[in-house]
Amino acid sequence: MSASDGPGGNLGREYVRIYEVGPRDGLQNEARPVPTVEKRRFIELLVAAGLREIEATSFVALRAVPQLADADALLPLLPRRRGVRYPVLVPNLRGLERAASAGADAIAVFTAATDAFAEHNIGMRVDASLETFATVLERAGGLGWWRRGYVSTAFGCPYTGRVEPERAVRVAERLLDLGVDEVCFGDTVGVAVPSHVRALLARATAAGIPMERVALHFHDTRGTAVANVVAGLDAGVRCFDASTGGTGGCPYAPGAAGNLATEDLVYLLDGLGFGHGVDLPRLLDAARFIAAVLGRPLSSKVGQAGGWDPQTGQPVGRGSEG
Ligand code: MG
């Protein structure tokens, strides 16, 4: 089946997991810090829209990311619902202990395909980061937590340029060996195009990595995020990251878009006929809420145009029709 054709036929309605990164990756890259109570409200709206995996915050050193310095206070405030998971970013054992005290039961660790980016971003080369994560992931596994590993700069690095698929896949294999449930390839600088996505996923498949354990994290910096999602769907990936309201600019291209907006992803998946559990009008409520908190207009395409009802030909989710 090709995702471009939609599931259709007798294959039934396939399900795609949407992994929301707005509260963590989105807000971390916004200049304006958001009060804890507004973050909680944002996440409540995301849950109400049907999102079930929401990366809530990060337990890195308080000074490193001031936008997320309220992690210890925020996590216990979030609505606990069956089937809703709030993964948190954890850099080391100290972060894991803080996360545990705050009630976490799912974590993500963050490394890169290139040493240059890892050193700039987390202050360690890739090998050293994997050594650190080995103990973190083992401890989290012992607690029965869900674990994700990020391979950022999987397609391109702001310091060293194009990243070949085998380089990213090698780091993914090592994360999987350390016990992560899922590995997420991130297009940190927003340079990927579908042929590169296909090449990376072919390489991962050849290395024996099942597509059920792969997630993709695209940035719309150069307008290719949705095309890259389609390439991922065609290759069998069924988990994609996105940020409601398109929050989180690109730190390597000031003023440019960052994360793929969740509403743009939802519109695409709806049109292709994939199930995902998210209600677009309610999601747009959450997008408008966070845009208002940040004091800027919605950057997403669907946020600006609304969705589209194929029966009536009218936009949906513009806010006036409730
Ligand atoms: Mg991102």
CSV table of C-alpha atoms and ligand atoms in Angstrom, one decimal:
chain,number,residue,atom,x,y,z
A,1,MET,CA,0.0,0.0,0.0
A,2,SER,CA,1.2,3.5,-0.7
A,3,ALA,CA,0.2,6.1,1.9
A,4,SER,CA,-0.3,8.6,-1.0
A,5,ASP,CA,-3.2,6.5,-2.1
A,6,GLY,CA,-4.8,6.3,1.4
A,7,PRO,CA,-5.3,3.0,3.2
A,8,GLY,CA,-8.6,2.5,1.3
A,9,GLY,CA,-9.4,-0.9,-0.2
A,10,ASN,CA,-9.9,-3.8,2.1
A,11,LEU,CA,-6.9,-2.9,4.3
A,12,GLY,CA,-9.1,-1.1,6.8
A,13,ARG,CA,-8.4,2.0,8.8
A,14,GLU,CA,-4.8,2.0,9.9
A,15,TYR,CA,-3.8,3.8,13.1
A,16,VAL,CA,-1.0,6.4,13.3
A,17,ARG,CA,0.3,7.5,16.7
A,18,ILE,CA,0.8,11.2,17.0
A,19,TYR,CA,3.5,12.1,19.6
A,20,GLU,CA,2.9,15.6,20.7
A,21,VAL,CA,6.0,17.6,21.5
A,22,GLY,CA,4.6,21.1,21.9
A,23,PRO,CA,4.9,21.5,25.7
A,24,ARG,CA,8.5,20.3,25.7
A,25,ASP,CA,10.2,20.8,22.3
A,26,GLY,CA,7.9,23.6,21.2
A,27,LEU,CA,8.0,25.8,24.4
A,28,GLN,CA,11.7,25.1,25.0
A,29,ASN,CA,12.4,26.9,21.7
A,30,GLU,CA,10.1,29.9,22.3
A,31,ALA,CA,11.7,33.1,23.6
A,32,ARG,CA,8.7,33.8,25.9
A,33,PRO,CA,8.5,31.6,29.0
A,34,VAL,CA,5.0,30.2,29.7
A,35,PRO,CA,3.7,30.2,33.3
A,36,THR,CA,3.1,26.7,34.7
A,37,VAL,CA,-0.6,27.2,35.0
A,38,GLU,CA,-0.8,28.0,31.3
A,39,LYS,CA,1.2,24.9,30.4
A,40,ARG,CA,-1.2,22.8,32.4
A,41,ARG,CA,-4.1,24.3,30.6
A,42,PHE,CA,-2.4,23.8,27.3
A,43,ILE,CA,-1.9,20.1,28.1
A,44,GLU,CA,-5.5,19.7,29.3
A,45,LEU,CA,-6.7,21.0,26.0
A,46,LEU,CA,-4.4,18.6,24.1
A,47,VAL,CA,-5.8,15.7,26.1
A,48,ALA,CA,-9.3,16.9,25.4
A,49,ALA,CA,-8.5,17.0,21.7
A,50,GLY,CA,-7.6,13.3,21.9
A,51,LEU,CA,-3.8,13.3,22.1
A,52,ARG,CA,-2.5,10.4,24.1
A,53,GLU,CA,1.3,10.8,24.1
A,54,ILE,CA,2.4,14.3,25.1
A,55,GLU,CA,6.0,15.0,25.9
A,56,ALA,CA,5.4,17.3,28.8
A,57,THR,CA,8.7,18.7,29.9
A,58,SER,CA,12.4,18.1,30.5
A,59,PHE,CA,14.4,17.3,33.7
A,60,VAL,CA,17.6,18.8,32.5
A,61,ALA,CA,19.6,21.2,34.7
A,62,LEU,CA,17.4,24.1,35.7
A,63,ARG,CA,19.7,26.7,34.3
A,64,ALA,CA,20.1,24.9,31.0
A,65,VAL,CA,16.5,25.4,29.8
A,66,PRO,CA,14.8,28.2,31.8
A,67,GLN,CA,11.6,27.7,29.8
A,68,LEU,CA,11.2,24.2,31.4
A,69,ALA,CA,12.6,25.0,34.8
A,70,ASP,CA,9.2,24.2,36.4
A,71,ALA,CA,9.3,20.5,35.4
A,72,ASP,CA,9.1,19.3,39.0
A,73,ALA,CA,6.0,21.4,39.7
A,74,LEU,CA,4.3,20.8,36.3
A,75,LEU,CA,4.3,17.0,36.0
A,76,PRO,CA,2.2,16.3,39.2
A,77,LEU,CA,-0.4,18.9,38.0
A,78,LEU,CA,-1.2,17.0,34.7
A,79,PRO,CA,-4.5,15.2,34.3
A,80,ARG,CA,-3.9,11.5,34.8
A,81,ARG,CA,-6.1,9.5,32.4
A,82,ARG,CA,-5.9,5.9,31.4
A,83,GLY,CA,-4.1,5.6,28.1
A,84,VAL,CA,-2.4,9.0,28.3
A,85,ARG,CA,1.3,9.0,28.6
A,86,TYR,CA,3.5,12.0,29.4
A,87,PRO,CA,7.1,11.2,28.5
A,88,VAL,CA,9.7,13.6,29.9
A,89,LEU,CA,13.2,14.3,28.7
A,90,VAL,CA,15.9,13.0,31.1
A,91,PRO,CA,19.7,13.6,30.6
A,92,ASN,CA,21.2,11.6,33.4
A,93,LEU,CA,20.4,9.7,36.7
A,94,ARG,CA,19.9,12.9,38.6
A,95,GLY,CA,17.2,13.9,36.1
A,96,LEU,CA,15.7,10.5,36.4
A,97,GLU,CA,15.4,10.8,40.1
A,98,ARG,CA,13.7,14.1,39.8
A,99,ALA,CA,11.3,12.7,37.2
A,100,ALA,CA,10.5,9.8,39.5
A,101,SER,CA,9.7,12.1,42.4
A,102,ALA,CA,7.4,14.1,40.1
A,103,GLY,CA,5.5,10.9,39.1
A,104,ALA,CA,7.0,10.2,35.6
A,105,ASP,CA,6.5,6.8,34.1
A,106,ALA,CA,7.9,7.4,30.6
A,107,ILE,CA,11.2,9.0,29.5
A,108,ALA,CA,13.1,10.1,26.5
A,109,VAL,CA,16.9,10.4,26.2
A,110,PHE,CA,18.4,12.7,23.6
A,111,THR,CA,21.5,12.1,21.6
A,112,ALA,CA,22.6,12.9,18.0
A,113,ALA,CA,23.9,11.3,14.8
A,114,THR,CA,27.0,13.6,14.9
A,115,ASP,CA,29.5,14.3,17.7
A,116,ALA,CA,29.6,18.0,16.8
A,117,PHE,CA,25.9,18.5,17.5
A,118,ALA,CA,25.9,16.3,20.6
A,119,GLU,CA,28.8,18.3,22.0
A,120,HIS,CA,27.1,21.6,21.4
A,121,ASN,CA,23.7,20.5,22.5
A,122,ILE,CA,24.3,18.1,25.5
A,123,GLY,CA,28.0,18.7,26.2
A,124,MET,CA,29.1,15.1,25.4
A,125,ARG,CA,30.2,13.2,22.3
A,126,VAL,CA,27.7,10.5,21.1
A,127,ASP,CA,29.7,7.7,22.7
A,128,ALA,CA,29.8,9.4,26.1
A,129,SER,CA,26.0,10.2,25.9
A,130,LEU,CA,25.2,6.5,25.2
A,131,GLU,CA,27.4,5.5,28.2
A,132,THR,CA,25.4,7.9,30.4
A,133,PHE,CA,22.1,6.7,29.0
A,134,ALA,CA,22.9,3.0,29.6
A,135,THR,CA,22.5,3.5,33.4
A,136,VAL,CA,19.5,5.8,32.9
A,137,LEU,CA,17.7,3.4,30.6
A,138,GLU,CA,18.5,0.4,32.8
A,139,ARG,CA,17.1,2.1,35.9
A,140,ALA,CA,14.0,3.3,34.0
A,141,GLY,CA,13.5,-0.3,32.6
A,142,GLY,CA,13.7,-1.6,36.1
A,143,LEU,CA,10.9,0.7,37.1
A,144,GLY,CA,8.8,-0.5,34.2
A,145,TRP,CA,8.8,2.8,32.4
A,146,TRP,CA,8.4,3.4,28.7
A,147,ARG,CA,11.6,4.6,27.0
A,148,ARG,CA,12.3,6.5,23.9
A,149,GLY,CA,15.7,7.5,22.4
A,150,TYR,CA,16.2,10.5,20.1
A,151,VAL,CA,18.7,10.5,17.3
A,152,SER,CA,18.8,14.2,16.4
A,153,THR,CA,20.6,15.6,13.3
A,154,ALA,CA,19.6,12.3,11.6
A,155,PHE,CA,19.5,14.0,8.2
A,156,GLY,CA,21.7,17.1,8.5
A,157,CYS,CA,23.9,18.8,11.1
A,158,PRO,CA,24.3,22.5,11.5
A,159,TYR,CA,28.1,22.0,12.1
A,160,THR,CA,29.0,19.2,9.7
A,161,GLY,CA,26.4,19.2,7.0
A,162,ARG,CA,24.7,16.2,5.4
A,163,VAL,CA,24.3,13.1,7.5
A,164,GLU,CA,24.4,9.7,5.8
A,165,PRO,CA,21.7,7.2,6.7
A,166,GLU,CA,24.2,4.6,8.1
A,167,ARG,CA,25.5,7.1,10.6
A,168,ALA,CA,22.1,7.8,12.1
A,169,VAL,CA,21.1,4.1,11.9
A,170,ARG,CA,24.2,3.1,13.8
A,171,VAL,CA,23.2,5.4,16.7
A,172,ALA,CA,19.6,4.1,16.6
A,173,GLU,CA,20.9,0.5,16.8
A,174,ARG,CA,22.9,1.3,19.9
A,175,LEU,CA,19.9,3.0,21.6
A,176,LEU,CA,17.8,-0.1,20.8
A,177,ASP,CA,20.5,-2.3,22.3
A,178,LEU,CA,20.3,-0.2,25.5
A,179,GLY,CA,16.7,-1.0,25.8
A,180,VAL,CA,14.7,1.9,24.3
A,181,ASP,CA,11.2,0.9,23.2
A,182,GLU,CA,11.3,3.4,20.3
A,183,VAL,CA,13.9,5.3,18.5
A,184,CYS,CA,13.0,8.7,17.0
A,185,PHE,CA,15.0,10.2,14.1
A,186,GLY,CA,14.9,13.9,14.2
A,187,ASP,CA,15.4,16.4,11.4
A,188,THR,CA,16.8,19.0,13.7
A,189,VAL,CA,17.7,21.6,11.1
A,190,GLY,CA,14.7,20.9,8.8
A,191,VAL,CA,16.7,19.9,5.7
A,192,ALA,CA,15.2,16.4,4.9
A,193,VAL,CA,13.4,15.6,1.7
A,194,PRO,CA,11.5,12.4,1.0
A,195,SER,CA,14.3,10.6,-0.9
A,196,HIS,CA,16.6,11.0,2.2
A,197,VAL,CA,13.8,9.8,4.4
A,198,ARG,CA,13.3,6.7,2.2
A,199,ALA,CA,17.1,6.0,2.2
A,200,LEU,CA,17.3,6.3,6.0
A,201,LEU,CA,14.3,4.0,6.6
A,202,ALA,CA,15.6,1.5,4.0
A,203,ARG,CA,18.9,1.4,5.8
A,204,ALA,CA,17.1,1.0,9.2
A,205,THR,CA,15.1,-1.9,7.8
A,206,ALA,CA,18.2,-3.5,6.4
A,207,ALA,CA,19.8,-3.3,9.8
A,208,GLY,CA,16.8,-5.2,11.2
A,209,ILE,CA,15.1,-2.3,13.0
A,210,PRO,CA,11.3,-2.9,12.9
A,211,MET,CA,9.3,0.1,11.6
A,212,GLU,CA,7.0,-0.3,14.7
A,213,ARG,CA,9.9,0.9,16.8
A,214,VAL,CA,10.7,3.9,14.7
A,215,ALA,CA,9.2,7.4,15.1
A,216,LEU,CA,10.0,10.4,12.9
A,217,HIS,CA,10.4,14.0,14.0
A,218,PHE,CA,10.2,16.5,11.2
A,219,HIS,CA,10.7,20.2,11.1
A,220,ASP,CA,8.9,22.4,8.5
A,221,THR,CA,11.8,24.8,8.2
A,222,ARG,CA,11.9,24.4,4.5
A,223,GLY,CA,8.3,23.3,3.8
A,224,THR,CA,9.1,19.6,3.4
A,225,ALA,CA,7.7,18.2,6.7
A,226,VAL,CA,4.4,16.9,5.3
A,227,ALA,CA,6.1,15.3,2.2
A,228,ASN,CA,8.5,13.6,4.6
A,229,VAL,CA,5.7,12.2,6.7
A,230,VAL,CA,4.2,10.7,3.5
A,231,ALA,CA,7.5,9.1,2.7
A,232,GLY,CA,7.6,7.7,6.3
A,233,LEU,CA,4.1,6.3,6.0
A,234,ASP,CA,4.9,4.7,2.7
A,235,ALA,CA,7.9,3.0,4.4
A,236,GLY,CA,5.7,1.7,7.2
A,237,VAL,CA,6.4,4.2,10.0
A,238,ARG,CA,3.3,4.7,12.2
A,239,CYS,CA,4.5,7.3,14.7
A,240,PHE,CA,5.2,11.0,14.0
A,241,ASP,CA,6.1,13.9,16.2
A,242,ALA,CA,4.3,17.2,15.9
A,243,SER,CA,3.8,20.4,17.9
A,244,THR,CA,0.3,21.9,18.3
A,245,GLY,CA,0.3,25.5,17.0
A,246,GLY,CA,3.7,24.8,15.3
A,247,THR,CA,5.5,26.1,18.4
A,248,GLY,CA,9.2,26.0,18.6
A,249,GLY,CA,11.1,28.0,16.0
A,250,CYS,CA,14.4,26.8,14.5
A,251,PRO,CA,17.4,27.8,16.6
A,252,TYR,CA,19.6,27.4,13.5
A,253,ALA,CA,17.4,29.6,11.3
A,254,PRO,CA,16.1,32.5,13.3
A,255,GLY,CA,12.6,33.4,12.4
A,256,ALA,CA,11.9,30.2,10.5
A,257,ALA,CA,9.4,27.5,11.3
A,258,GLY,CA,10.5,24.6,13.5
A,259,ASN,CA,8.4,21.6,14.4
A,260,LEU,CA,5.7,20.3,12.1
A,261,ALA,CA,2.4,21.6,13.4
A,262,THR,CA,0.1,18.8,14.8
A,263,GLU,CA,-2.9,20.4,13.1
A,264,ASP,CA,-1.1,20.1,9.7
A,265,LEU,CA,-0.3,16.5,10.4
A,266,VAL,CA,-3.9,15.7,11.5
A,267,TYR,CA,-5.3,17.2,8.4
A,268,LEU,CA,-3.0,15.1,6.2
A,269,LEU,CA,-3.8,11.9,8.1
A,270,ASP,CA,-7.5,12.6,7.9
A,271,GLY,CA,-7.3,13.1,4.2
A,272,LEU,CA,-5.3,9.9,3.7
A,273,GLY,CA,-7.8,8.0,5.8
A,274,PHE,CA,-5.6,7.1,8.7
A,275,GLY,CA,-7.0,6.8,12.2
A,276,HIS,CA,-5.3,8.8,15.0
A,277,GLY,CA,-7.9,9.7,17.6
A,278,VAL,CA,-7.5,13.5,17.5
A,279,ASP,CA,-10.3,15.9,16.9
A,280,LEU,CA,-9.2,18.7,14.6
A,281,PRO,CA,-11.5,21.6,15.8
A,282,ARG,CA,-10.6,20.8,19.4
A,283,LEU,CA,-6.9,20.7,18.5
A,284,LEU,CA,-7.2,24.1,16.9
A,285,ASP,CA,-8.7,25.4,20.2
A,286,ALA,CA,-5.5,24.2,21.9
A,287,ALA,CA,-3.4,25.8,19.1
A,288,ARG,CA,-5.1,29.1,19.4
A,289,PHE,CA,-4.8,29.0,23.2
A,290,ILE,CA,-1.0,28.5,23.1
A,291,ALA,CA,-0.6,31.1,20.3
A,292,ALA,CA,-2.4,33.6,22.5
A,293,VAL,CA,-0.2,32.8,25.5
A,294,LEU,CA,2.9,33.3,23.3
A,295,GLY,CA,1.4,36.5,21.9
A,296,ARG,CA,1.9,35.6,18.2
A,297,PRO,CA,-0.3,34.4,15.3
A,298,LEU,CA,-0.6,30.7,14.5
A,299,SER,CA,2.2,29.7,12.1
A,300,SER,CA,0.6,26.4,10.9
A,301,LYS,CA,-1.1,26.2,7.5
A,302,VAL,CA,-4.3,24.6,8.9
A,303,GLY,CA,-4.3,27.0,11.8
A,304,GLN,CA,-4.5,29.8,9.3
A,305,ALA,CA,-6.9,28.3,6.8
A,306,GLY,CA,-8.9,25.9,9.0
A,307,GLY,CA,-9.6,22.3,8.1
A,308,TRP,CA,-12.0,21.4,5.3
A,309,ASP,CA,-15.2,19.5,5.3
A,310,PRO,CA,-15.4,17.4,2.1
A,311,GLN,CA,-19.2,17.3,2.5
A,312,THR,CA,-19.9,21.0,2.6
A,313,GLY,CA,-16.7,22.4,1.2
A,314,GLN,CA,-16.5,24.7,4.2
A,315,PRO,CA,-13.5,25.3,6.5
A,316,VAL,CA,-13.8,23.6,9.9
A,317,GLY,CA,-12.3,24.5,13.2
A,318,ARG,CA,-12.0,28.2,12.6
A,319,GLY,CA,-13.3,28.9,16.1
A,320,SER,CA,-16.8,30.4,15.3
A,321,GLU,CA,-18.6,27.1,14.8
A,322,GLY,CA,-17.6,25.8,18.2
B,1,MG,MG,11.8,19.6,17.1
